PDB file of C-alpha atoms in Angstrom:
ATOM      1  CA  MET A1067      -9.151 -21.439  14.732  1.00  0.00           C
ATOM      2  CA  SER A1068     -12.188 -19.530  13.493  1.00  0.00           C
ATOM      3  CA  VAL A1069     -10.069 -16.370  13.096  1.00  0.00           C
ATOM      4  CA  LEU A1070      -7.568 -18.271  10.944  1.00  0.00           C
ATOM      5  CA  TRP A1071     -10.333 -19.772   8.796  1.00  0.00           C
ATOM      6  CA  ASN A1072     -12.079 -16.445   8.357  1.00  0.00           C
ATOM      7  CA  SER A1073      -8.780 -14.838   7.371  1.00  0.00           C
ATOM      8  CA  ILE A1074      -8.077 -17.608   4.865  1.00  0.00           C
ATOM      9  CA  GLN A1075     -11.516 -17.152   3.322  1.00  0.00           C
ATOM     10  CA  SER A1076     -10.999 -13.381   3.064  1.00  0.00           C
ATOM     11  CA  VAL A1077      -7.622 -13.869   1.409  1.00  0.00           C
ATOM     12  CA  LEU A1078      -9.102 -16.479  -0.942  1.00  0.00           C
ATOM     13  CA  VAL A1079     -11.574 -13.881  -2.217  1.00  0.00           C
ATOM     14  CA  VAL A1080      -8.628 -11.614  -3.010  1.00  0.00           C
ATOM     15  CA  VAL A1081      -6.622 -14.442  -4.591  1.00  0.00           C
ATOM     16  CA  LEU A1082      -9.454 -15.691  -6.805  1.00  0.00           C
ATOM     17  CA  ILE A1083     -10.081 -12.262  -8.319  1.00  0.00           C
ATOM     18  CA  MET A1084      -6.328 -11.823  -8.836  1.00  0.00           C
ATOM     19  CA  ALA A1085      -6.291 -15.233 -10.509  1.00  0.00           C
ATOM     20  CA  LEU A1086      -9.087 -14.088 -12.823  1.00  0.00           C
ATOM     21  CA  GLY A1087      -6.963 -11.143 -13.959  1.00  0.00           C
ATOM     22  CA  TYR A1088      -3.946 -13.430 -14.360  1.00  0.00           C
ATOM     23  CA  ILE A1089      -5.844 -15.993 -16.456  1.00  0.00           C
ATOM     24  CA  LEU A1090      -7.580 -13.445 -18.658  1.00  0.00           C
ATOM     25  CA  ARG A1091      -4.243 -11.755 -19.358  1.00  0.00           C
ATOM     26  CA  GLN A1092      -2.632 -15.104 -20.132  1.00  0.00           C
ATOM     27  CA  THR A1093      -5.425 -16.041 -22.539  1.00  0.00           C
ATOM     28  CA  GLY A1094      -5.206 -12.711 -24.361  1.00  0.00           C
ATOM     29  CA  TRP A1095      -8.470 -11.117 -23.209  1.00  0.00           C
ATOM     30  CA  PHE A1096      -6.528  -8.106 -21.936  1.00  0.00           C
ATOM     31  CA  ASP A1097      -4.128  -6.377 -24.310  1.00  0.00           C
ATOM     32  CA  ASP A1098      -0.868  -4.651 -23.329  1.00  0.00           C
ATOM     33  CA  ALA A1099      -2.572  -1.300 -22.698  1.00  0.00           C
ATOM     34  CA  PHE A1100      -5.417  -2.588 -20.517  1.00  0.00           C
ATOM     35  CA  GLY A1101      -3.435  -2.831 -17.265  1.00  0.00           C
ATOM     36  CA  GLY A1102      -2.197   0.749 -17.542  1.00  0.00           C
ATOM     37  CA  THR A1103      -5.686   1.964 -18.425  1.00  0.00           C
ATOM     38  CA  ILE A1104      -7.436   0.456 -15.403  1.00  0.00           C
ATOM     39  CA  SER A1105      -4.552   1.526 -13.152  1.00  0.00           C
ATOM     40  CA  LYS A1106      -5.077   5.132 -14.267  1.00  0.00           C
ATOM     41  CA  PHE A1107      -8.858   4.820 -13.826  1.00  0.00           C
ATOM     42  CA  ILE A1108      -8.496   3.390 -10.308  1.00  0.00           C
ATOM     43  CA  LYS A1109      -6.001   5.993  -9.094  1.00  0.00           C
ATOM     44  CA  ASN A1110      -7.602   9.059 -10.683  1.00  0.00           C
ATOM     45  CA  ILE A1111     -11.342   8.369 -10.559  1.00  0.00           C
ATOM     46  CA  ALA A1112     -12.557   5.283  -8.682  1.00  0.00           C
ATOM     47  CA  LEU A1113     -10.333   5.531  -5.592  1.00  0.00           C
ATOM     48  CA  PRO A1114     -10.880   9.285  -5.021  1.00  0.00           C
ATOM     49  CA  ALA A1115     -14.653   8.641  -5.234  1.00  0.00           C
ATOM     50  CA  SER A1116     -14.387   5.724  -2.800  1.00  0.00           C
ATOM     51  CA  ILE A1117     -12.303   7.729  -0.320  1.00  0.00           C
ATOM     52  CA  PHE A1118     -14.620  10.755  -0.558  1.00  0.00           C
ATOM     53  CA  VAL A1119     -17.688   8.671   0.279  1.00  0.00           C
ATOM     54  CA  SER A1120     -15.903   6.713   2.994  1.00  0.00           C
ATOM     55  CA  VAL A1121     -14.637   9.811   4.802  1.00  0.00           C
ATOM     56  CA  LEU A1122     -18.061  11.462   4.847  1.00  0.00           C
ATOM     57  CA  SER A1123     -19.773   8.197   5.829  1.00  0.00           C
ATOM     58  CA  ASN A1124     -17.351   6.996   8.508  1.00  0.00           C
ATOM     59  CA  LEU A1125     -15.574  10.035   9.925  1.00  0.00           C
ATOM     60  CA  LYS A1126     -17.112  12.647  12.215  1.00  0.00           C
ATOM     61  CA  ARG A1127     -15.708  16.058  13.043  1.00  0.00           C
ATOM     62  CA  SER A1128     -15.300  14.998  16.657  1.00  0.00           C
ATOM     63  CA  GLN A1129     -12.944  12.207  15.514  1.00  0.00           C
ATOM     64  CA  LEU A1130     -10.477  14.410  13.601  1.00  0.00           C
ATOM     65  CA  ALA A1131      -8.175  14.876  16.597  1.00  0.00           C
ATOM     66  CA  LEU A1132      -7.933  11.109  17.021  1.00  0.00           C
ATOM     67  CA  PHE A1133      -7.333  10.725  13.284  1.00  0.00           C
ATOM     68  CA  SER A1134      -4.359  13.101  13.420  1.00  0.00           C
ATOM     69  CA  GLY A1135      -2.997  11.139  16.369  1.00  0.00           C
ATOM     70  CA  TYR A1136      -3.146   7.894  14.386  1.00  0.00           C
ATOM     71  CA  LEU A1137      -1.256   9.649  11.575  1.00  0.00           C
ATOM     72  CA  GLY A1138       1.510  10.608  13.979  1.00  0.00           C
ATOM     73  CA  TYR A1139       2.003   7.063  15.249  1.00  0.00           C
ATOM     74  CA  ALA A1140       1.926   5.621  11.734  1.00  0.00           C
ATOM     75  CA  PHE A1141       4.554   8.152  10.581  1.00  0.00           C
ATOM     76  CA  LEU A1142       6.726   7.219  13.563  1.00  0.00           C
ATOM     77  CA  ALA A1143       6.557   3.525  12.619  1.00  0.00           C
ATOM     78  CA  VAL A1144       7.563   4.364   9.025  1.00  0.00           C
ATOM     79  CA  ILE A1145      10.497   6.518  10.174  1.00  0.00           C
ATOM     80  CA  ILE A1146      11.756   3.668  12.363  1.00  0.00           C
ATOM     81  CA  GLY A1147      11.323   1.367   9.350  1.00  0.00           C
ATOM     82  CA  TYR A1148      13.579   3.629   7.275  1.00  0.00           C
ATOM     83  CA  LEU A1149      16.254   3.602   9.976  1.00  0.00           C
ATOM     84  CA  ILE A1150      16.198  -0.197  10.065  1.00  0.00           C
ATOM     85  CA  ALA A1151      16.255  -0.460   6.252  1.00  0.00           C
ATOM     86  CA  PHE A1152      19.215   1.958   5.982  1.00  0.00           C
ATOM     87  CA  SER A1153      21.071  -0.086   8.613  1.00  0.00           C
ATOM     88  CA  LEU A1154      20.413  -3.310   6.700  1.00  0.00           C
ATOM     89  CA  VAL A1155      21.707  -1.758   3.461  1.00  0.00           C
ATOM     90  CA  LYS A1156      24.968  -0.811   5.217  1.00  0.00           C
ATOM     91  CA  LEU A1157      25.276  -4.118   7.050  1.00  0.00           C
ATOM     92  CA  MET A1158      24.599  -6.241   3.964  1.00  0.00           C
ATOM     93  CA  LYS A1159      26.536  -3.963   1.599  1.00  0.00           C
ATOM     94  CA  VAL A1160      23.670  -3.916  -0.899  1.00  0.00           C
ATOM     95  CA  LYS A1161      25.073  -2.924  -4.295  1.00  0.00           C
ATOM     96  CA  PRO A1162      24.205   0.353  -6.079  1.00  0.00           C
ATOM     97  CA  GLY A1163      21.070   0.074  -8.200  1.00  0.00           C
ATOM     98  CA  ARG A1164      19.419  -2.032  -5.490  1.00  0.00           C
ATOM     99  CA  LYS A1165      19.767   0.151  -2.396  1.00  0.00           C
ATOM    100  CA  GLY A1166      16.775   2.416  -3.015  1.00  0.00           C
ATOM    101  CA  ILE A1167      14.657  -0.515  -4.175  1.00  0.00           C
ATOM    102  CA  PHE A1168      15.559  -2.518  -1.062  1.00  0.00           C
ATOM    103  CA  ILE A1169      14.698   0.331   1.327  1.00  0.00           C
ATOM    104  CA  ASN A1170      11.371   0.979  -0.397  1.00  0.00           C
ATOM    105  CA  ALA A1171      10.612  -2.750  -0.381  1.00  0.00           C
ATOM    106  CA  VAL A1172      11.043  -2.890   3.386  1.00  0.00           C
ATOM    107  CA  VAL A1173       9.222   0.353   4.250  1.00  0.00           C
ATOM    108  CA  ASN A1174       6.555   1.169   1.646  1.00  0.00           C
ATOM    109  CA  ALA A1175       3.496  -0.940   0.843  1.00  0.00           C
ATOM    110  CA  ASN A1176       1.095  -1.525  -2.036  1.00  0.00           C
ATOM    111  CA  THR A1177      -1.820   0.150  -0.264  1.00  0.00           C
ATOM    112  CA  ILE A1178      -3.957   0.877  -3.330  1.00  0.00           C
ATOM    113  CA  PHE A1179      -3.976  -2.334  -5.345  1.00  0.00           C
ATOM    114  CA  ILE A1180      -3.707  -4.878  -2.516  1.00  0.00           C
ATOM    115  CA  GLY A1181      -3.966  -3.017   0.797  1.00  0.00           C
ATOM    116  CA  LEU A1182      -7.438  -1.604   0.134  1.00  0.00           C
ATOM    117  CA  PRO A1183      -9.057  -4.770  -1.293  1.00  0.00           C
ATOM    118  CA  LEU A1184      -7.493  -6.808   1.518  1.00  0.00           C
ATOM    119  CA  ASN A1185      -8.761  -4.382   4.142  1.00  0.00           C
ATOM    120  CA  GLU A1186     -12.260  -4.526   2.647  1.00  0.00           C
ATOM    121  CA  ALA A1187     -12.191  -8.331   2.682  1.00  0.00           C
ATOM    122  CA  LEU A1188     -10.900  -8.584   6.261  1.00  0.00           C
ATOM    123  CA  PHE A1189     -12.646  -5.710   8.036  1.00  0.00           C
ATOM    124  CA  GLY A1190     -15.273  -4.207   5.720  1.00  0.00           C
ATOM    125  CA  ASP A1191     -16.188  -0.538   5.239  1.00  0.00           C
ATOM    126  CA  LYS A1192     -16.092   0.214   8.961  1.00  0.00           C
ATOM    127  CA  ALA A1193     -12.271   0.087   8.890  1.00  0.00           C
ATOM    128  CA  MET A1194     -11.925   2.512   5.963  1.00  0.00           C
ATOM    129  CA  THR A1195     -11.097   5.465   8.217  1.00  0.00           C
ATOM    130  CA  TYR A1196      -8.126   3.604   9.693  1.00  0.00           C
ATOM    131  CA  PHE A1197      -7.031   2.437   6.260  1.00  0.00           C
ATOM    132  CA  LEU A1198      -6.915   6.083   5.166  1.00  0.00           C
ATOM    133  CA  VAL A1199      -4.402   6.772   7.942  1.00  0.00           C
ATOM    134  CA  TYR A1200      -1.959   4.255   6.521  1.00  0.00           C
ATOM    135  CA  TYR A1201      -2.711   5.234   2.933  1.00  0.00           C
ATOM    136  CA  ILE A1202      -1.794   8.883   3.610  1.00  0.00           C
ATOM    137  CA  VAL A1203       1.401   7.973   5.463  1.00  0.00           C
ATOM    138  CA  ASN A1204       2.434   5.465   2.809  1.00  0.00           C
ATOM    139  CA  THR A1205       1.736   7.887  -0.066  1.00  0.00           C
ATOM    140  CA  VAL A1206       3.761  10.716   1.477  1.00  0.00           C
ATOM    141  CA  SER A1207       6.557   8.300   2.430  1.00  0.00           C
ATOM    142  CA  THR A1208       6.754   6.842  -1.075  1.00  0.00           C
ATOM    143  CA  TRP A1209       6.577   9.979  -3.207  1.00  0.00           C
ATOM    144  CA  ALA A1210       8.220  12.541  -0.914  1.00  0.00           C
ATOM    145  CA  PHE A1211      11.155  10.356   0.115  1.00  0.00           C
ATOM    146  CA  GLY A1212      11.153   6.792  -1.203  1.00  0.00           C
ATOM    147  CA  VAL A1213      11.287   7.780  -4.875  1.00  0.00           C
ATOM    148  CA  PHE A1214      14.350   9.947  -4.185  1.00  0.00           C
ATOM    149  CA  LEU A1215      16.201   6.980  -2.710  1.00  0.00           C
ATOM    150  CA  ILE A1216      15.729   5.089  -5.973  1.00  0.00           C
ATOM    151  CA  SER A1217      16.542   8.093  -8.191  1.00  0.00           C
ATOM    152  CA  ASN A1218      19.668   8.917  -6.210  1.00  0.00           C
ATOM    153  CA  ASP A1219      20.808   5.298  -6.395  1.00  0.00           C
ATOM    154  CA  ASP A1220      21.203   5.536 -10.188  1.00  0.00           C
ATOM    155  CA  PRO A1221      24.501   3.682 -10.813  1.00  0.00           C
ATOM    156  CA  THR A1222      24.999   5.484 -14.148  1.00  0.00           C
ATOM    157  CA  LYS A1223      25.140   9.006 -12.656  1.00  0.00           C
ATOM    158  CA  PRO A1224      27.756  10.678 -10.458  1.00  0.00           C
ATOM    159  CA  LYS A1225      26.380  11.223  -6.958  1.00  0.00           C
ATOM    160  CA  GLU A1226      26.842  14.982  -7.104  1.00  0.00           C
ATOM    161  CA  LYS A1227      24.498  15.211 -10.102  1.00  0.00           C
ATOM    162  CA  THR A1228      21.572  13.284  -8.678  1.00  0.00           C
ATOM    163  CA  HIS A1229      19.549  16.220  -7.388  1.00  0.00           C
ATOM    164  CA  ASN A1230      15.819  15.886  -7.836  1.00  0.00           C
ATOM    165  CA  LYS A1231      12.797  18.088  -7.278  1.00  0.00           C
ATOM    166  CA  ILE A1232       9.660  16.955  -5.504  1.00  0.00           C
ATOM    167  CA  ASP A1233       6.908  15.975  -7.935  1.00  0.00           C
ATOM    168  CA  TRP A1234       3.903  17.376  -6.069  1.00  0.00           C
ATOM    169  CA  LYS A1235       1.492  15.629  -8.453  1.00  0.00           C
ATOM    170  CA  LYS A1236       2.725  12.324  -7.012  1.00  0.00           C
ATOM    171  CA  VAL A1237       3.059  13.473  -3.417  1.00  0.00           C
ATOM    172  CA  ILE A1238      -0.529  14.739  -3.604  1.00  0.00           C
ATOM    173  CA  PRO A1239      -2.217  12.266  -6.005  1.00  0.00           C
ATOM    174  CA  MET A1240      -5.930  12.296  -6.819  1.00  0.00           C
ATOM    175  CA  PRO A1241      -6.916   9.860  -4.017  1.00  0.00           C
ATOM    176  CA  LEU A1242      -5.285  12.202  -1.505  1.00  0.00           C
ATOM    177  CA  VAL A1243      -7.057  15.136  -3.159  1.00  0.00           C
ATOM    178  CA  GLY A1244     -10.326  13.224  -2.699  1.00  0.00           C
ATOM    179  CA  PHE A1245      -9.523  12.864   0.991  1.00  0.00           C
ATOM    180  CA  ILE A1246      -8.679  16.559   1.390  1.00  0.00           C
ATOM    181  CA  VAL A1247     -11.875  17.662  -0.391  1.00  0.00           C
ATOM    182  CA  ALA A1248     -13.897  15.287   1.800  1.00  0.00           C
ATOM    183  CA  LEU A1249     -12.300  16.797   4.921  1.00  0.00           C
ATOM    184  CA  ILE A1250     -13.244  20.302   3.778  1.00  0.00           C
ATOM    185  CA  VAL A1251     -16.822  19.185   3.101  1.00  0.00           C
ATOM    186  CA  LEU A1252     -16.890  17.511   6.530  1.00  0.00           C
ATOM    187  CA  LEU A1253     -15.565  20.582   8.332  1.00  0.00           C
ATOM    188  CA  LEU A1254     -18.011  22.884   6.544  1.00  0.00           C
ATOM    189  CA  ASN A1255     -20.849  20.425   7.221  1.00  0.00           C
ATOM    190  CA  ILE A1256     -21.983  20.435   3.583  1.00  0.00           C
ATOM    191  CA  PRO A1257     -24.633  17.672   3.100  1.00  0.00           C
ATOM    192  CA  VAL A1258     -23.248  16.418  -0.223  1.00  0.00           C
ATOM    193  CA  LEU A1259     -24.217  12.777   0.318  1.00  0.00           C
ATOM    194  CA  ASP A1260     -27.765  13.771   1.226  1.00  0.00           C
ATOM    195  CA  VAL A1261     -28.288  14.301  -2.501  1.00  0.00           C
ATOM    196  CA  LYS A1262     -29.229  10.771  -3.549  1.00  0.00           C
ATOM    197  CA  PHE A1263     -27.929  10.782  -7.124  1.00  0.00           C
ATOM    198  CA  VAL A1264     -24.548  12.167  -5.980  1.00  0.00           C
ATOM    199  CA  ASP A1265     -24.248   9.565  -3.227  1.00  0.00           C
ATOM    200  CA  SER A1266     -25.276   6.700  -5.544  1.00  0.00           C
ATOM    201  CA  THR A1267     -22.972   7.773  -8.397  1.00  0.00           C
ATOM    202  CA  LEU A1268     -19.888   8.150  -6.202  1.00  0.00           C
ATOM    203  CA  THR A1269     -20.666   4.918  -4.361  1.00  0.00           C
ATOM    204  CA  TYR A1270     -21.062   2.875  -7.559  1.00  0.00           C
ATOM    205  CA  VAL A1271     -17.843   4.272  -9.037  1.00  0.00           C
ATOM    206  CA  GLY A1272     -15.978   3.794  -5.752  1.00  0.00           C
ATOM    207  CA  ASN A1273     -17.121   0.185  -5.514  1.00  0.00           C
ATOM    208  CA  LEU A1274     -15.138  -0.580  -8.683  1.00  0.00           C
ATOM    209  CA  VAL A1275     -11.851  -0.109  -6.832  1.00  0.00           C
ATOM    210  CA  THR A1276     -11.651  -3.535  -5.190  1.00  0.00           C
ATOM    211  CA  PRO A1277     -12.346  -5.842  -8.169  1.00  0.00           C
ATOM    212  CA  LEU A1278     -10.384  -3.740 -10.675  1.00  0.00           C
ATOM    213  CA  SER A1279      -7.397  -3.428  -8.321  1.00  0.00           C
ATOM    214  CA  LEU A1280      -7.181  -7.184  -7.912  1.00  0.00           C
ATOM    215  CA  ILE A1281      -7.603  -7.823 -11.632  1.00  0.00           C
ATOM    216  CA  TYR A1282      -4.789  -5.328 -12.230  1.00  0.00           C
ATOM    217  CA  ILE A1283      -2.488  -7.186  -9.817  1.00  0.00           C
ATOM    218  CA  GLY A1284      -3.304 -10.414 -11.681  1.00  0.00           C
ATOM    219  CA  ILE A1285      -2.233  -8.718 -14.913  1.00  0.00           C
ATOM    220  CA  VAL A1286       0.987  -7.507 -13.274  1.00  0.00           C
ATOM    221  CA  LEU A1287       1.788 -11.031 -12.067  1.00  0.00           C
ATOM    222  CA  SER A1288       1.090 -12.421 -15.532  1.00  0.00           C
ATOM    223  CA  ASP A1289       3.401  -9.890 -17.170  1.00  0.00           C
ATOM    224  CA  ALA A1290       6.143 -10.440 -14.576  1.00  0.00           C
ATOM    225  CA  GLY A1291       6.029 -14.207 -14.949  1.00  0.00           C
ATOM    226  CA  LEU A1292       5.808 -16.431 -11.876  1.00  0.00           C
ATOM    227  CA  LYS A1293       8.557 -18.700 -13.213  1.00  0.00           C
ATOM    228  CA  SER A1294      11.072 -15.872 -12.781  1.00  0.00           C
ATOM    229  CA  ILE A1295      10.714 -15.837  -8.971  1.00  0.00           C
ATOM    230  CA  ARG A1296      14.012 -16.411  -7.195  1.00  0.00           C
ATOM    231  CA  PHE A1297      15.198 -16.161  -3.593  1.00  0.00           C
ATOM    232  CA  ASP A1298      18.598 -14.495  -3.331  1.00  0.00           C
ATOM    233  CA  ARG A1299      19.935 -12.898  -0.150  1.00  0.00           C
ATOM    234  CA  ASP A1300      18.673  -9.375  -0.859  1.00  0.00           C
ATOM    235  CA  THR A1301      15.217 -10.670  -1.774  1.00  0.00           C
ATOM    236  CA  ILE A1302      14.890 -12.824   1.345  1.00  0.00           C
ATOM    237  CA  VAL A1303      15.945 -10.012   3.703  1.00  0.00           C
ATOM    238  CA  ALA A1304      13.621  -7.537   1.957  1.00  0.00           C
ATOM    239  CA  LEU A1305      10.745 -10.010   2.391  1.00  0.00           C
ATOM    240  CA  LEU A1306      11.580 -10.472   6.069  1.00  0.00           C
ATOM    241  CA  GLY A1307      11.649  -6.701   6.437  1.00  0.00           C
ATOM    242  CA  ARG A1308       8.271  -6.231   4.745  1.00  0.00           C
ATOM    243  CA  PHE A1309       6.400  -9.132   6.330  1.00  0.00           C
ATOM    244  CA  ILE A1310       8.045  -9.395   9.770  1.00  0.00           C
ATOM    245  CA  LEU A1311      10.036  -6.295  10.753  1.00  0.00           C
ATOM    246  CA  SER A1312       7.515  -3.751   9.478  1.00  0.00           C
ATOM    247  CA  PRO A1313       4.499  -5.159  11.386  1.00  0.00           C
ATOM    248  CA  ILE A1314       6.654  -5.724  14.496  1.00  0.00           C
ATOM    249  CA  VAL A1315       7.661  -2.055  14.443  1.00  0.00           C
ATOM    250  CA  MET A1316       4.027  -1.008  14.061  1.00  0.00           C
ATOM    251  CA  ILE A1317       2.985  -3.287  16.931  1.00  0.00           C
ATOM    252  CA  LEU A1318       5.711  -1.894  19.207  1.00  0.00           C
ATOM    253  CA  VAL A1319       4.810   1.714  18.377  1.00  0.00           C
ATOM    254  CA  LEU A1320       1.140   1.060  19.149  1.00  0.00           C
ATOM    255  CA  MET A1321       2.012  -0.771  22.377  1.00  0.00           C
ATOM    256  CA  VAL A1322       4.304   2.025  23.595  1.00  0.00           C
ATOM    257  CA  ALA A1323       1.696   4.642  22.659  1.00  0.00           C
ATOM    258  CA  GLY A1324      -0.926   2.619  24.527  1.00  0.00           C
ATOM    259  CA  ASN A1325       1.273   2.468  27.625  1.00  0.00           C
ATOM    260  CA  MET A1326       1.633   6.253  27.429  1.00  0.00           C
ATOM    261  CA  GLY A1327      -2.133   6.707  27.547  1.00  0.00           C
ATOM    262  CA  ALA A1328      -3.147   6.624  23.878  1.00  0.00           C
ATOM    263  CA  THR A1329      -6.254   4.606  23.086  1.00  0.00           C
ATOM    264  CA  PHE A1330      -6.692   2.557  19.938  1.00  0.00           C
ATOM    265  CA  PRO A1331      -9.855   0.710  18.933  1.00  0.00           C
ATOM    266  CA  THR A1332      -9.064  -2.911  18.127  1.00  0.00           C
ATOM    267  CA  LEU A1333     -10.079  -2.323  14.517  1.00  0.00           C
ATOM    268  CA  ALA A1334      -7.639   0.595  14.215  1.00  0.00           C
ATOM    269  CA  SER A1335      -4.709  -1.416  15.567  1.00  0.00           C
ATOM    270  CA  GLN A1336      -5.480  -4.432  13.394  1.00  0.00           C
ATOM    271  CA  THR A1337      -5.863  -2.306  10.265  1.00  0.00           C
ATOM    272  CA  LEU A1338      -2.546  -0.506  10.775  1.00  0.00           C
ATOM    273  CA  ILE A1339      -0.711  -3.755  11.537  1.00  0.00           C
ATOM    274  CA  VAL A1340      -2.117  -5.603   8.519  1.00  0.00           C
ATOM    275  CA  GLN A1341      -1.413  -2.656   6.201  1.00  0.00           C
ATOM    276  CA  SER A1342       2.179  -2.558   7.435  1.00  0.00           C
ATOM    277  CA  ALA A1343       2.594  -6.133   6.164  1.00  0.00           C
ATOM    278  CA  THR A1344       1.035  -5.792   2.711  1.00  0.00           C
ATOM    279  CA  PRO A1345       3.167  -6.542  -0.380  1.00  0.00           C
ATOM    280  CA  MET A1346       5.657  -4.179  -1.951  1.00  0.00           C
ATOM    281  CA  LEU A1347       4.894  -1.265  -4.259  1.00  0.00           C
ATOM    282  CA  ALA A1348       3.708  -2.344  -7.707  1.00  0.00           C
ATOM    283  CA  VAL A1349       5.557   0.629  -9.238  1.00  0.00           C
ATOM    284  CA  LEU A1350       9.011  -0.420  -7.987  1.00  0.00           C
ATOM    285  CA  PRO A1351      10.078  -1.914 -11.370  1.00  0.00           C
ATOM    286  CA  ILE A1352       8.972   1.266 -13.163  1.00  0.00           C
ATOM    287  CA  LEU A1353      10.889   3.487 -10.745  1.00  0.00           C
ATOM    288  CA  ALA A1354      13.922   1.213 -10.982  1.00  0.00           C
ATOM    289  CA  ASN A1355      13.854   1.349 -14.783  1.00  0.00           C
ATOM    290  CA  GLU A1356      13.686   5.159 -14.766  1.00  0.00           C
ATOM    291  CA  ALA A1357      16.739   5.290 -12.490  1.00  0.00           C
ATOM    292  CA  HIS A1358      18.690   2.606 -14.404  1.00  0.00           C
ATOM    293  CA  GLY A1359      18.477   0.402 -11.318  1.00  0.00           C
ATOM    294  CA  ASP A1360      18.157  -3.372 -10.985  1.00  0.00           C
ATOM    295  CA  VAL A1361      14.783  -3.879 -12.672  1.00  0.00           C
ATOM    296  CA  LYS A1362      14.950  -7.670 -12.371  1.00  0.00           C
ATOM    297  CA  TYR A1363      15.436  -7.398  -8.623  1.00  0.00           C
ATOM    298  CA  ALA A1364      12.587  -4.885  -8.298  1.00  0.00           C
ATOM    299  CA  THR A1365      10.271  -7.121 -10.337  1.00  0.00           C
ATOM    300  CA  ASN A1366      11.272 -10.157  -8.311  1.00  0.00           C
ATOM    301  CA  VAL A1367      10.581  -8.610  -4.884  1.00  0.00           C
ATOM    302  CA  VAL A1368       7.214  -7.256  -6.034  1.00  0.00           C
ATOM    303  CA  THR A1369       6.142 -10.569  -7.579  1.00  0.00           C
ATOM    304  CA  THR A1370       7.421 -12.657  -4.674  1.00  0.00           C
ATOM    305  CA  SER A1371       5.814 -10.506  -1.993  1.00  0.00           C
ATOM    306  CA  THR A1372       2.518 -10.447  -3.886  1.00  0.00           C
ATOM    307  CA  VAL A1373       2.453 -14.238  -3.969  1.00  0.00           C
ATOM    308  CA  LEU A1374       3.635 -14.758  -0.382  1.00  0.00           C
ATOM    309  CA  PHE A1375       1.126 -12.383   1.229  1.00  0.00           C
ATOM    310  CA  ILE A1376      -1.450 -15.136   0.654  1.00  0.00           C
ATOM    311  CA  VAL A1377       0.296 -17.118   3.399  1.00  0.00           C
ATOM    312  CA  VAL A1378       1.403 -14.197   5.563  1.00  0.00           C
ATOM    313  CA  VAL A1379      -1.962 -12.494   6.149  1.00  0.00           C
ATOM    314  CA  PRO A1380      -3.864 -15.439   7.737  1.00  0.00           C
ATOM    315  CA  ILE A1381      -0.918 -16.081  10.059  1.00  0.00           C
ATOM    316  CA  LEU A1382      -0.674 -12.402  10.979  1.00  0.00           C
ATOM    317  CA  MET A1383      -4.428 -12.121  11.578  1.00  0.00           C
ATOM    318  CA  THR A1384      -4.245 -15.091  13.929  1.00  0.00           C
ATOM    319  CA  LEU A1385      -1.281 -13.691  15.863  1.00  0.00           C
ATOM    320  CA  ILE A1386      -2.632 -10.174  16.366  1.00  0.00           C
ATOM    321  CA  GLN A1387      -5.661 -11.557  18.194  1.00  0.00           C
ATOM    322  CA  TYR A1388      -3.317 -12.098  21.149  1.00  0.00           C
ATOM    323  CA  ILE A1389      -1.801  -8.607  21.163  1.00  0.00           C
TER     324      ILE A1389
END
C-alpha cells in the first residue's frame, strides 16, 4: 500500500505542474509561441546539460559494459514492439494515414517531456543512468525508423514516390550529443565537473528540464483541448499497446535475460519498465500533419495517453514490486 501511495504522490507532483502550464495557457499568460520556445530550449540546451552532468556524476568507466548490455535488451524489446504493432495494423486493417501513427503510438514514448520528469519524481537522480538507456533507444527508434513509417503512410502520395532520407540532426539530437560528449569526457578521465563554476552552471541549467517539460505538456494539453478526447477502436488498441503490451514485452525481455544469466539492479528494471509505459510522442500530430496523415487521430492518442498515464503509473509501480 505504501508503494501505491508513494507512486500516487510522485505522479501528483507531475500532474500539478502540468496543471499549472495548462491553467496559465488557458488564462493567456503564455502566448502561441511560448510552448515552441521552451520546447526548443529544453531539447537543445537544458536537457543536454542535464544529461552531461548526470552521466559524469552517475556513470563510471567500469559500468560501460553493463550500460551497453542494457541498451541491447531495450532495443530488443522495441523491435518486438514493432513486430506486434505491425501485426495489429494488419489484423485491424488500420486505414492509410493512421498506420504510421498507430505503430509509433504503440512503440515510441514521450521520454523527454514526461518520461524524464516522471523518472525524477519516482526514482530520483540515481536512476538517471538507466533512464538514458531508454532515452537513447527511444530516440533512435523514433527518428531512424518511426518517422519513416508516418512519412511513408502519406495517403496523398503514390507508394513508389515515398522515399525519404535519414535526417541525422533528428537521429542525433542535442541531448544525444550531450551524452556522447559526456562519454568521451568520462573515457578520457577529464575532471570537468571538478571546476565548481562549470558544475554549478550546468547543474542549474539542467535542473530546469523537469518543471519546464511539465509546463510544456500542460500547454500542449490546453492547445489540444481535453473536450476533444474520444475512444474509437484504433485509439483504444493503441492505448492498450502503449500501456499494457509495451511494458509486458519489456518485462518478458528482462526476465528471459535474467534467466540467461544477465543481472539487473532493481532500479534498472523498474526504470526501463516504467519508461516503456510512458505516454505517446508529443510530436505525433506534427509528424502526421507533415505527412498529410490523420492529425485528429494523432492529437487524440497523444492527449488521451497523457491524461491516462496519471492512473497507469501508480498501478504499474505497484505491480512491478512483485516481479
